[in-house]
XYZ file of C-alpha atoms in Angstrom:
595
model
C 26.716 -14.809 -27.996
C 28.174 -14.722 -24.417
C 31.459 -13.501 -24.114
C 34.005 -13.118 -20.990
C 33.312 -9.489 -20.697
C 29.850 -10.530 -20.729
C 30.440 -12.042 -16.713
C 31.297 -8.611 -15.583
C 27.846 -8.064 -15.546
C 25.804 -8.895 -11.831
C 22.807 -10.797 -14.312
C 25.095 -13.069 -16.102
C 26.760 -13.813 -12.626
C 23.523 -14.929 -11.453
C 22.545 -16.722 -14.959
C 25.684 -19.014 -14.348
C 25.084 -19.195 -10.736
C 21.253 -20.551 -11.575
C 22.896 -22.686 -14.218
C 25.642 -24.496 -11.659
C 22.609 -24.916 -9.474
C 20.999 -27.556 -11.531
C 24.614 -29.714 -9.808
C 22.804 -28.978 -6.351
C 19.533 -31.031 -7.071
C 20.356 -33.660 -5.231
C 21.951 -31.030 -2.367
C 19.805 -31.663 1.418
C 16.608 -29.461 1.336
C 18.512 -27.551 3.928
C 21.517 -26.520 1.431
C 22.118 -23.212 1.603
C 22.889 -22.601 -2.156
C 19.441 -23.184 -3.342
C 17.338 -20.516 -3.506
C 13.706 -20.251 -3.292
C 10.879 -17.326 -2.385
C 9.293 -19.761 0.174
C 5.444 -18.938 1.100
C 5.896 -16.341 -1.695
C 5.736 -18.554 -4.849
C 4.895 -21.800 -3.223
C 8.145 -23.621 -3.172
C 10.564 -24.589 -0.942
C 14.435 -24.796 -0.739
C 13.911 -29.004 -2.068
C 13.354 -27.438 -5.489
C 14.057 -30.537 -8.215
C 16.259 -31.124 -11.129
C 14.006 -29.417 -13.698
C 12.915 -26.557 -12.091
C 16.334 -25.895 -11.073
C 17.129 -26.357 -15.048
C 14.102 -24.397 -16.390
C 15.121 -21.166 -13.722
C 18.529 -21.486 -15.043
C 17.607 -21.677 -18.861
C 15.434 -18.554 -18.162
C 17.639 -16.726 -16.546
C 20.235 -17.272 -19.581
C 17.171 -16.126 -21.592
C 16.607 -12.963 -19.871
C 20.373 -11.900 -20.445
C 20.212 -12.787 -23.601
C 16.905 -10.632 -24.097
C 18.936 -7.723 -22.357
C 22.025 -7.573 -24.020
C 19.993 -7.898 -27.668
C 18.210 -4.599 -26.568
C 21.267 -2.715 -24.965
C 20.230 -3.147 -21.669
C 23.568 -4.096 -20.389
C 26.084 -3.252 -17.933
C 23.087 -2.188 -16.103
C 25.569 0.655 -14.720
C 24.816 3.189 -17.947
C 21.114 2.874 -17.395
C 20.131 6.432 -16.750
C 17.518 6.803 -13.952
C 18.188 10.532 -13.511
C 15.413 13.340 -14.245
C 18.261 16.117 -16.000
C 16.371 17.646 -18.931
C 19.979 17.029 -20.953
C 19.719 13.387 -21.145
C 16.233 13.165 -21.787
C 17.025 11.485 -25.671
C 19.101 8.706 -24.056
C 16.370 7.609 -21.635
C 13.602 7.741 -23.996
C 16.068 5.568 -26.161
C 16.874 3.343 -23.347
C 13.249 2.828 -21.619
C 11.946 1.906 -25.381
C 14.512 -0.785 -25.281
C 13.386 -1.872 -21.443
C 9.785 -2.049 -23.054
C 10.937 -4.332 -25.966
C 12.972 -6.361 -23.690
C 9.802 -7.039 -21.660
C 7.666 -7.750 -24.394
C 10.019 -10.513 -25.638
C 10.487 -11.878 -21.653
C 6.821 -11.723 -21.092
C 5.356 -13.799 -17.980
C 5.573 -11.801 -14.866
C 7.580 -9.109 -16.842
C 5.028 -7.477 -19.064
C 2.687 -7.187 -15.642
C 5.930 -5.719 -13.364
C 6.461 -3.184 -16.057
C 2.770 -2.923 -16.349
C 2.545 -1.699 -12.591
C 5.729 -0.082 -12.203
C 4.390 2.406 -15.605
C 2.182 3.734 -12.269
C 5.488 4.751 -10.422
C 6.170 8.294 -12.190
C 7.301 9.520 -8.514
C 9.589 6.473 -8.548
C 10.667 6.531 -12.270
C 11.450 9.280 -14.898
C 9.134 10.219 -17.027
C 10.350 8.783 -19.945
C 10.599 5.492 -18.612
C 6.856 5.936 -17.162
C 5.744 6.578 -21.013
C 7.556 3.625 -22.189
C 6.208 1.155 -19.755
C 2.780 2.421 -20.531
C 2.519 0.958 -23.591
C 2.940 -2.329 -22.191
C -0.798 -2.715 -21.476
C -2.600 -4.831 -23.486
C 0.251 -5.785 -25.489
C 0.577 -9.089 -25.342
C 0.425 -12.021 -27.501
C -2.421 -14.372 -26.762
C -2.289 -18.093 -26.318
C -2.957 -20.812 -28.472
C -6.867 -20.787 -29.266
C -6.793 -25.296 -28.673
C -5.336 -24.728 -25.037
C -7.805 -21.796 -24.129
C -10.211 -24.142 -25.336
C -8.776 -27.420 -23.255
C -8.805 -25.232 -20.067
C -12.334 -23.783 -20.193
C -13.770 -27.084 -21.136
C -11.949 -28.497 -18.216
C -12.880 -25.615 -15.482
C -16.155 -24.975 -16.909
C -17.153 -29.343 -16.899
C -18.531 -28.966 -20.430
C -18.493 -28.681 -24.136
C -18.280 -24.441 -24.999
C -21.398 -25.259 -27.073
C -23.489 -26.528 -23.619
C -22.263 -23.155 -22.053
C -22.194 -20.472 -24.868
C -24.467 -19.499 -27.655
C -21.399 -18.307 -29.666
C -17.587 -18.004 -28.246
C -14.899 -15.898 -30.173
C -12.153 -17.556 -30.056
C -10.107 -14.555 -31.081
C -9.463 -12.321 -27.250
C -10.462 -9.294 -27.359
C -7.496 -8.542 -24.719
C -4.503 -10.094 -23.843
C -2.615 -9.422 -20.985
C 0.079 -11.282 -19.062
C -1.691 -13.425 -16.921
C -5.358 -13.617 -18.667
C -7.190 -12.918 -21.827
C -10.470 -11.957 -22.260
C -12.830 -13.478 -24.648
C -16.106 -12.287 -26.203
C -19.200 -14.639 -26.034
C -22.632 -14.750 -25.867
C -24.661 -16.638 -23.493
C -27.406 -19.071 -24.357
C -30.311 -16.187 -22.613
C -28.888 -14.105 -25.111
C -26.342 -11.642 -22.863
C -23.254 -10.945 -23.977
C -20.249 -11.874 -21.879
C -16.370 -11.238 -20.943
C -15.003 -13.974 -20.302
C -11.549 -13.997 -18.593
C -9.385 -16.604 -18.892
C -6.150 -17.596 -16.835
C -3.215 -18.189 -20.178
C -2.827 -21.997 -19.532
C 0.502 -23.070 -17.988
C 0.822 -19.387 -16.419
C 1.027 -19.909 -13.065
C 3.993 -22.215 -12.928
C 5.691 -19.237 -15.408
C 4.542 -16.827 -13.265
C 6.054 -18.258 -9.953
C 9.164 -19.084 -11.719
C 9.512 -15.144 -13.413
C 8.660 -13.533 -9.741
C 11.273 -15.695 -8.401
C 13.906 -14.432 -11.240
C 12.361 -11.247 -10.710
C 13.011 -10.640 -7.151
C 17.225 -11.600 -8.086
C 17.301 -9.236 -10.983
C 15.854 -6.718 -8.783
C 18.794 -7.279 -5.786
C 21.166 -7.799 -8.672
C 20.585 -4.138 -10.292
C 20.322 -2.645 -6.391
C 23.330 -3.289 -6.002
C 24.960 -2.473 -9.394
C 23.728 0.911 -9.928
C 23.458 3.190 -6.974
C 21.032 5.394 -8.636
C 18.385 1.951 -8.693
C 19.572 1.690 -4.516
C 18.306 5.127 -4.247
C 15.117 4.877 -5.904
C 13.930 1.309 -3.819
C 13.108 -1.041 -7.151
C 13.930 -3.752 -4.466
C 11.504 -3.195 -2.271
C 8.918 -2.335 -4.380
C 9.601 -5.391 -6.372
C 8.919 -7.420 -3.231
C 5.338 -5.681 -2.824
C 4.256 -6.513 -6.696
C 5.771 -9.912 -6.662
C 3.270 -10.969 -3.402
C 0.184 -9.355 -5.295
C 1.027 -10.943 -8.376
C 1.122 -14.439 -6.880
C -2.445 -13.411 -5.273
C -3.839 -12.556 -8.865
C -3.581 -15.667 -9.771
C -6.418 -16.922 -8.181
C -9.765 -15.472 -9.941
C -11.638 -16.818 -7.147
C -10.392 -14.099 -4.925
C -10.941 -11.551 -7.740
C -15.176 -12.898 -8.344
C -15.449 -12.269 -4.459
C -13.647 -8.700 -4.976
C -16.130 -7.677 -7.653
C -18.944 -9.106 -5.982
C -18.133 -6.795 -3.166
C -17.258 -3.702 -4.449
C -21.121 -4.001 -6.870
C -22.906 -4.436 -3.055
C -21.021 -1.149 -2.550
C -21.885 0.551 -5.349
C -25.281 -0.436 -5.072
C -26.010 1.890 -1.864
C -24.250 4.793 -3.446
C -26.590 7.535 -4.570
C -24.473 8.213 -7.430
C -24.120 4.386 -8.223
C -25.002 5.586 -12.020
C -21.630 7.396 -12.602
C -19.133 4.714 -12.269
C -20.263 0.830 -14.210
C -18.674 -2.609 -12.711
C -19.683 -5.353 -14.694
C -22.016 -7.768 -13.208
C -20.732 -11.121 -12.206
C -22.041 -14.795 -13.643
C -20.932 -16.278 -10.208
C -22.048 -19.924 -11.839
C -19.599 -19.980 -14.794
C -16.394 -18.862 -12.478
C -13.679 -20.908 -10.912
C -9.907 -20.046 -9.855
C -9.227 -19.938 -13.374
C -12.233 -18.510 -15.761
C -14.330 -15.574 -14.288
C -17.666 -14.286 -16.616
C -18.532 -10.828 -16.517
C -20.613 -8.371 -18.527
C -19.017 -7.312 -21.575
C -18.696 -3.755 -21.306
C -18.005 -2.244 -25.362
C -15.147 1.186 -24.473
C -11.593 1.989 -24.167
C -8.989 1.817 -21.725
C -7.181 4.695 -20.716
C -3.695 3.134 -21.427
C -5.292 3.543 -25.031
C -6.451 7.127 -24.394
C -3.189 7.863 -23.561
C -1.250 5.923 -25.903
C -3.279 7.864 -28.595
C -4.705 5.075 -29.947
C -8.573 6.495 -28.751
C -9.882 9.796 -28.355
C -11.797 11.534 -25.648
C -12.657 15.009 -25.240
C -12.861 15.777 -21.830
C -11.827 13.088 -18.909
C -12.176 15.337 -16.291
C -15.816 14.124 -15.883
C -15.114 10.314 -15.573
C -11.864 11.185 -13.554
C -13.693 13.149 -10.914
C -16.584 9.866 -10.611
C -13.497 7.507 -10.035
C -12.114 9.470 -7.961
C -15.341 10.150 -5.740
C -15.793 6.665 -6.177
C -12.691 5.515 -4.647
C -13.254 7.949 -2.052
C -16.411 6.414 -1.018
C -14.698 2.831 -1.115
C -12.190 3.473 1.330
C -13.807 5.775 3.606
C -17.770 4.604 3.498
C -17.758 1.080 2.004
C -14.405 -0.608 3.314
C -14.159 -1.931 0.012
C -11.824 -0.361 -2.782
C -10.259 -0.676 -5.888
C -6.508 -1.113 -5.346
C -4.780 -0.817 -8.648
C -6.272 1.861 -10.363
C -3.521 2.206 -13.145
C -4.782 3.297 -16.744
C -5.216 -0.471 -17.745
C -7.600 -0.850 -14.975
C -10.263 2.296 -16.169
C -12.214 2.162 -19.213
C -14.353 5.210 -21.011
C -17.602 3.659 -22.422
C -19.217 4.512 -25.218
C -21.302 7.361 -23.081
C -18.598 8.911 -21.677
C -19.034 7.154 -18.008
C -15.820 5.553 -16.782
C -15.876 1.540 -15.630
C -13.738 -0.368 -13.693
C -12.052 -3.905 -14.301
C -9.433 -6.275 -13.176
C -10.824 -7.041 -9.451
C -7.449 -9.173 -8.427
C -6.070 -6.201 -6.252
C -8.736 -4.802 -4.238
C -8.407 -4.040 -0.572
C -10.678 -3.629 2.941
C -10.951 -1.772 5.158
C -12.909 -3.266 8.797
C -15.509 -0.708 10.516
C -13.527 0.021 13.431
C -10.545 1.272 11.333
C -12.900 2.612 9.356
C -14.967 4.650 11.131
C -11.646 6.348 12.933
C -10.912 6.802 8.372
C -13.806 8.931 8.830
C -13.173 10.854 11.565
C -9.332 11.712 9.670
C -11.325 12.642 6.737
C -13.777 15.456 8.749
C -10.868 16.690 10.180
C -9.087 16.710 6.933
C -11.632 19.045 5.843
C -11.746 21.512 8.255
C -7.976 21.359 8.086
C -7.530 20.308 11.854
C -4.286 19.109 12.416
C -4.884 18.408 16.008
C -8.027 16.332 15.084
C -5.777 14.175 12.292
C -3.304 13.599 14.920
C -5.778 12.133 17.203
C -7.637 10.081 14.610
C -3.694 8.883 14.136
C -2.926 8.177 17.851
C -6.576 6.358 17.918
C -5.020 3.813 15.404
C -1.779 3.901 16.774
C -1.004 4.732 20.212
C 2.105 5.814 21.470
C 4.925 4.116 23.402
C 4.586 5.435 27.294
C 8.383 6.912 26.815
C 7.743 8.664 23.301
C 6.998 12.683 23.065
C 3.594 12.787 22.287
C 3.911 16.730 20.964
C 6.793 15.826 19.008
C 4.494 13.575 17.176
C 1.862 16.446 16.915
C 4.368 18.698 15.534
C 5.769 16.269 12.784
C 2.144 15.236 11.464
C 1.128 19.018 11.959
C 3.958 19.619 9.143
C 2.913 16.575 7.284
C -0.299 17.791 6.708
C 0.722 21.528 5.522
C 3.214 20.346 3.363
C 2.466 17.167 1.851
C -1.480 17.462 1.933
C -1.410 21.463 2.007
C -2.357 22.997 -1.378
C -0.438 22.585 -4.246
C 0.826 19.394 -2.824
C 1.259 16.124 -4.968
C 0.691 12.961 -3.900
C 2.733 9.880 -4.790
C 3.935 7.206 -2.878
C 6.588 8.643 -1.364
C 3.927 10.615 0.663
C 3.040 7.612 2.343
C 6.442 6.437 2.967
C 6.827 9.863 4.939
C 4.177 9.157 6.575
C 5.121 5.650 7.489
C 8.619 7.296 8.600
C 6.919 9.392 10.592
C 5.201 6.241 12.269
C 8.134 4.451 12.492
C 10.213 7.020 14.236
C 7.713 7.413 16.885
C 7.055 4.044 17.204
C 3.635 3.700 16.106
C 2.456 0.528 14.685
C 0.412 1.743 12.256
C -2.586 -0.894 10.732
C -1.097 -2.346 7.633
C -4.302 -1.729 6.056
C -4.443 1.776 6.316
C -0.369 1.842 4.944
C -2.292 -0.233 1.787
C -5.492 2.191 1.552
C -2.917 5.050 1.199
C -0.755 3.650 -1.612
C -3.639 2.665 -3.568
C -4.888 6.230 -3.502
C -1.297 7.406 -4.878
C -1.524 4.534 -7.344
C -5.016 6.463 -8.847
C -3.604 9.941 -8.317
C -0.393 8.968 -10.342
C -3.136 7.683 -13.072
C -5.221 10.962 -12.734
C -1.520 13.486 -13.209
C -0.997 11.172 -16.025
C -4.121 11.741 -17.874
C -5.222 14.738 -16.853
C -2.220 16.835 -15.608
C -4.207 19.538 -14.710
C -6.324 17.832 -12.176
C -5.757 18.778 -8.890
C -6.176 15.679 -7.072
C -6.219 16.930 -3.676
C -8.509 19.817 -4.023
C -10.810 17.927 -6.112
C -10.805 15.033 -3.179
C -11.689 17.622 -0.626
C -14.421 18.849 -2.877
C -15.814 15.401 -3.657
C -15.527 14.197 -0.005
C -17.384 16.898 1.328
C -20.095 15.321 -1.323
C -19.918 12.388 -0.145
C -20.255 13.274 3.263
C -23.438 15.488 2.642
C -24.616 12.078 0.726
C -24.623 10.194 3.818
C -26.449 12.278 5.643
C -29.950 11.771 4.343
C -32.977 10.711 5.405
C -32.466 7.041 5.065
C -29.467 6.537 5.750
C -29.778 8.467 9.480
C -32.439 6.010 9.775
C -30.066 3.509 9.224
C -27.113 4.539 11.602
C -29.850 5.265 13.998
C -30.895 2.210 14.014
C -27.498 0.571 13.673
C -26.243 2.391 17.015
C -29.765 1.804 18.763
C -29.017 -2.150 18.302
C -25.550 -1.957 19.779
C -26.737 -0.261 22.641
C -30.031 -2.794 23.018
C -27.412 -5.465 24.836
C -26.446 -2.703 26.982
C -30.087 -1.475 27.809
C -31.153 -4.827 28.489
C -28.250 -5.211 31.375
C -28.901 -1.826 33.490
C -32.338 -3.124 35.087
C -30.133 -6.667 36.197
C -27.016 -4.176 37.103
C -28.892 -1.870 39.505
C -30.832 -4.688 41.104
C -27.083 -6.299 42.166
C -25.665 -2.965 43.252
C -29.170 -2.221 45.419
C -28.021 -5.339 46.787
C -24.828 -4.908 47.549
C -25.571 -1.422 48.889
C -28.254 -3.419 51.237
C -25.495 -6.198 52.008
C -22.860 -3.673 52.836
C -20.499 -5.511 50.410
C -20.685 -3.109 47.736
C -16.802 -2.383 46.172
C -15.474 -0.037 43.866
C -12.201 -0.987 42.043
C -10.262 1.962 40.598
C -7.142 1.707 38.461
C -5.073 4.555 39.658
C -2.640 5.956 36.810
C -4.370 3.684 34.133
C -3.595 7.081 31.776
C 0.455 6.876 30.571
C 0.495 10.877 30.805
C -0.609 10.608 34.371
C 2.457 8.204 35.065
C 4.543 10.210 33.046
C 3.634 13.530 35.251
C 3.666 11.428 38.655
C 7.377 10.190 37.768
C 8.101 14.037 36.786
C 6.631 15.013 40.595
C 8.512 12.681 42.036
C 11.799 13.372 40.403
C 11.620 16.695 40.675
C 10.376 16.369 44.537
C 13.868 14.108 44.889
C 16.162 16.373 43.401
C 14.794 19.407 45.194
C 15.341 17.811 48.604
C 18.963 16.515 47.940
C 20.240 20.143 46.561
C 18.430 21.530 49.756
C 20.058 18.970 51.899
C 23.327 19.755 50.072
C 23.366 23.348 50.753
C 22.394 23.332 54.429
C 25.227 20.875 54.548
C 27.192 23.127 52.402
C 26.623 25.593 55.196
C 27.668 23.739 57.767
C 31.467 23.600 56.255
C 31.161 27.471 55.469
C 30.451 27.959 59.388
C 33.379 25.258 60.598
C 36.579 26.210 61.614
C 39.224 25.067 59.484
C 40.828 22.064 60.470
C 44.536 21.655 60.135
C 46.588 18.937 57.722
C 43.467 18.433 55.929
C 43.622 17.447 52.468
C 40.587 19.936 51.892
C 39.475 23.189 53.647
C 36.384 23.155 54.851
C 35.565 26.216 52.934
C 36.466 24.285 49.932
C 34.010 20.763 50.656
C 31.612 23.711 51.012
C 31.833 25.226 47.682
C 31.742 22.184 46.160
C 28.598 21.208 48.056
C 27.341 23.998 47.105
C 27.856 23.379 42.981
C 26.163 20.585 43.782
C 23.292 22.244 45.172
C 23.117 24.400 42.632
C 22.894 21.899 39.871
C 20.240 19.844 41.699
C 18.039 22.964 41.893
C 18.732 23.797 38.349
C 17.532 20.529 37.080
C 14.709 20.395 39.133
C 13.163 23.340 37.584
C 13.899 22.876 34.411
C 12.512 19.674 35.326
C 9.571 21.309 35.988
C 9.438 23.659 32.786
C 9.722 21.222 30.731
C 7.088 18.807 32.375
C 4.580 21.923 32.690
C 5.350 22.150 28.899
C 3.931 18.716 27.891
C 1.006 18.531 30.235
């Protein structure tokens, strides 16, 4: 039980502060004591008695739950990588596992996605939270029941042929069910765990403390940004609980995979778009393991570097050709059929990617290849330009050394990649599309599953191999025909103008009233060399002035009882002089230098 000592700890600080909240129920909605994640989890600071009580309770739960496990002071949590301690944090993550196992709720699927992080966590604490997926308790088989008969508007006997009532998976938010369909095809069906989402808004919320609470605790947790990376799961957890959003996903990413030439190497499971609702989505059952198992030991494959290089190209052809991707590619999310070919599931997380930003994608990619660092900075200045005051070759320089040493070979890709590249950005002041941030992180979410698996895959070098594929796939015969035809029907508007535009300039030309507007200095490096002219041009004339005046008081006679000699006013008009040349042509150097 609780003790005094017990207090010292940040967690049971907050436990009693949730507790003495249940007091402020009946505080304004615009007290500033209760606490809420807003648009995040749907409620707002007017939060009643009860949930105030059931945050509280759980709270008190969750320190319970740590201290059983050790967990506690958070302070002696080791979150270093020295090879001497490596016992004590295999010890402690298998304690961080159990304690999320017995939490569950939002937990088990934080722990789930942070297992992903091994550039954010040590690898012992990676390998623990691993073994989270798919190990989960299911719910009760009556309320699985209640809620499909309620989303689905009819007895399971009208629907299915035969539905196990056992899951075949359970994970924190959903279980998946075995059935067969009255046509005879057998079908996953997914299933929200009833009462989740309330649990699930409540544990993010609890979440988000814990993960301030232990920032500011342990300094080595500050370092390593749990914080802010909690914020980023918490949002796309709330998201996943809508299986609407995930049906649209999948029935995307199929239309892509459909046009690829190599749509045989990678399965999605085909969608029953009838029998799916925000809470119950029916897919193919696909019979294989996932590669949490694989890697847990608990199934074995010979070789994955077959189905690791098709998800891979896969991906690649998402982001860069499709616009439509996969974004949580962690080992729970990949399955090895039965023949060896890899599949994907989970569609809750999946991102886009428009044309325009996608098309400038490709351009990055080609010069990727050819290892043009110019070209990748001007693919990067196409999606963000720069401020007129910032140092355009500054920029070129820092993603010139971005690209040799964090894409060069060799180099390993993890999400800290992208924050340097987002640091980068930001110190140039770019505004870089959010989407393209997101593309990023989901490709060092897959290459942190590939270096788990298979840690001799090189991820880079096999991208730039497969993307050169994919390139040389897009370039046959019918699909020419189709850019061809793509481009010929944005330019058809255009074509059908010029006959209408030349008539009205004929006439204008007849009329005399023809104009021509020109926008003089529209370009920010033609202002920026104008100013330079005209600096330099004003500095230049003022030291010249300076020293013809200088040598004016060199030529004077001296004048008597003055406070200075002429011979001294013309020295230090002279200085003066000198200076103002000085700057002028380094002015000039320097502006030379940029152009």
């Amino acid at each position: 039980m609780a003790n005094a000592n017990a207090f010292d700890c940040p967690l049971a600080h907050a436990a009693s502060e949730l507790a003495a909240n249940e007091n402020l129920a009946m505080m304004p909605a615009g007290g500033k004591r209760i606490l809420s994640l807003g648009g995040l989890t749907g409620r707002s600071g007017s939060d009643d008695r009860s949930t105030l009580r059931s945050r509280g309770r759980r709270f008190s739960e969750l320190v319970r739950i740590a201290r059983a496990h050790g967990l506690l002071p958070i302070g002696q949590l080791d979150f270093t990588r020295d090879p001497a301690t490596s016992d004590l944090r295999t010890r402690q993550a298998d304690s961080l596992r159990l304690a999320l196992e017995d939490a569950g709720g939002a937990f088990v699927k934080m722990g789930q996605l942070l297992s992903t992080r091994d550039d954010l966590i040590p690898h012992e604490w990676q390998l623990a939270l691993s073994r989270l997926q798919k190990n989960v308790a299911p719910a009760h088989p009556d309320a699985v029941e209640q809620l499909l008969v309620t989303e689905l508007g009819a007895p399971l006997d009208e629907v299915f042929a035969s539905f196990e009532r056992t899951p075949v998976a359970a994970a924190s938010i959903a279980q998946v069910h075995r059935a067969v369909l009255h046509t005879g095809e057998t079908v996953a069906v997914k299933i929200q765990r009833p009462g989740i989402a309330g649990e699930m808004r409540r544990d993010v919320d609890i979440a988000l403390r814990i993960a301030k609470l232990v920032s500011r605790a342990s300094a080595q947790v500050r370092q390593l940004g749990i914080e802010q990376v909690a914020e980023q799961y918490a949002a796309d957890l709330i998201r996943q609980l809508d299986f609407s959003i995930e049906a649209v996903n999948l029935a995307g990413l199929r239309a892509g995979q459909a046009r690829s030439p190599r749509a045989a190497e990678l399965r999605l499971p085909r969608l029953y778009g009838a029998l799916s609702t925000s809470r119950v989505i029916v897919m193919e059952f696909l019979e294989g393991d996932s590669l949490s198992a694989v890697n847990a030991g608990r199934a074995e494959h010979a070789d994955l570097d077959p189905a690791m290089r098709a998800v891979l190209i896969a991906f690649i052809r998402q982001t860069v050709f499709d616009g439509t991707y996969h974004a949580d590619l962690h080992p729970g999310n990949i399955m090895l059929l039965a023949d060896g070919r890899p599949a994907l599931v989970d569609f809750g997380s999946v991102g886009r990617i428009d044309s325009g930003l996608r098309q400038t994608v490709q351009d990055l990619l080609i010069a990727y290849l050819q290892s043009d660092t110019r070209g990748i900075a001007d693919g990067m200045l196409t999606l963000a330009p720069l401020p007129d005051d910032a140092d355009e070759q500054a920029f070129r320089r820092d993603m010139a050394n971005f690209v040799t040493y964090q894409l060069g070979p060799g180099a390993r890709i993890g999400i800290s990649t992208v924050d340097t590249a987002v640091a980068i950005f930001t110190k140039h002041g770019m505004a870089v599309p959010p989407e393209f941030i997101a593309a990023g992180r989901a490709f060092a979410v897959l290459e942190g599953t590939l270096r788990t698996l298979t840690p001799e895959f090189d991820v880079l070098e096999e991208a730039r191999t497969l993307a050169l594929q994919q390139v040389g796939d897009q370039l046959t015969p019918a699909n020419v025909r189709q850019l061809v035809t793509r481009e010929a029907m944005s330019l058809l508007p255009v074509v059908r103008r010029v006959p209408r535009q030349i008539d009205r300039i004929a006439s204008a030309l007849a009329t005399g009233t023809l104009n021509v507007n020109v926008r003089l200095l529209a370009d920010r490096r033609d202002r920026r060399l104008l100013l330079g002219v005209i600096r330099q041009a004003t500095q230049t004339v003022i030291g010249a002035a300076t020293a013809v005046i200088a040598l004016v008081f060199f030529a004077m006679k001296p004048v008597e009882n003055a406070v200075l000699s002429t011979a001294a006013i013309g020295l230090i008009l002279s200085i003066a002089a000198v200076v103002l040349l000085a700057a002028s042509a380094i002015d000039s150097l320097i502006t030379r230098r940029r152009g």
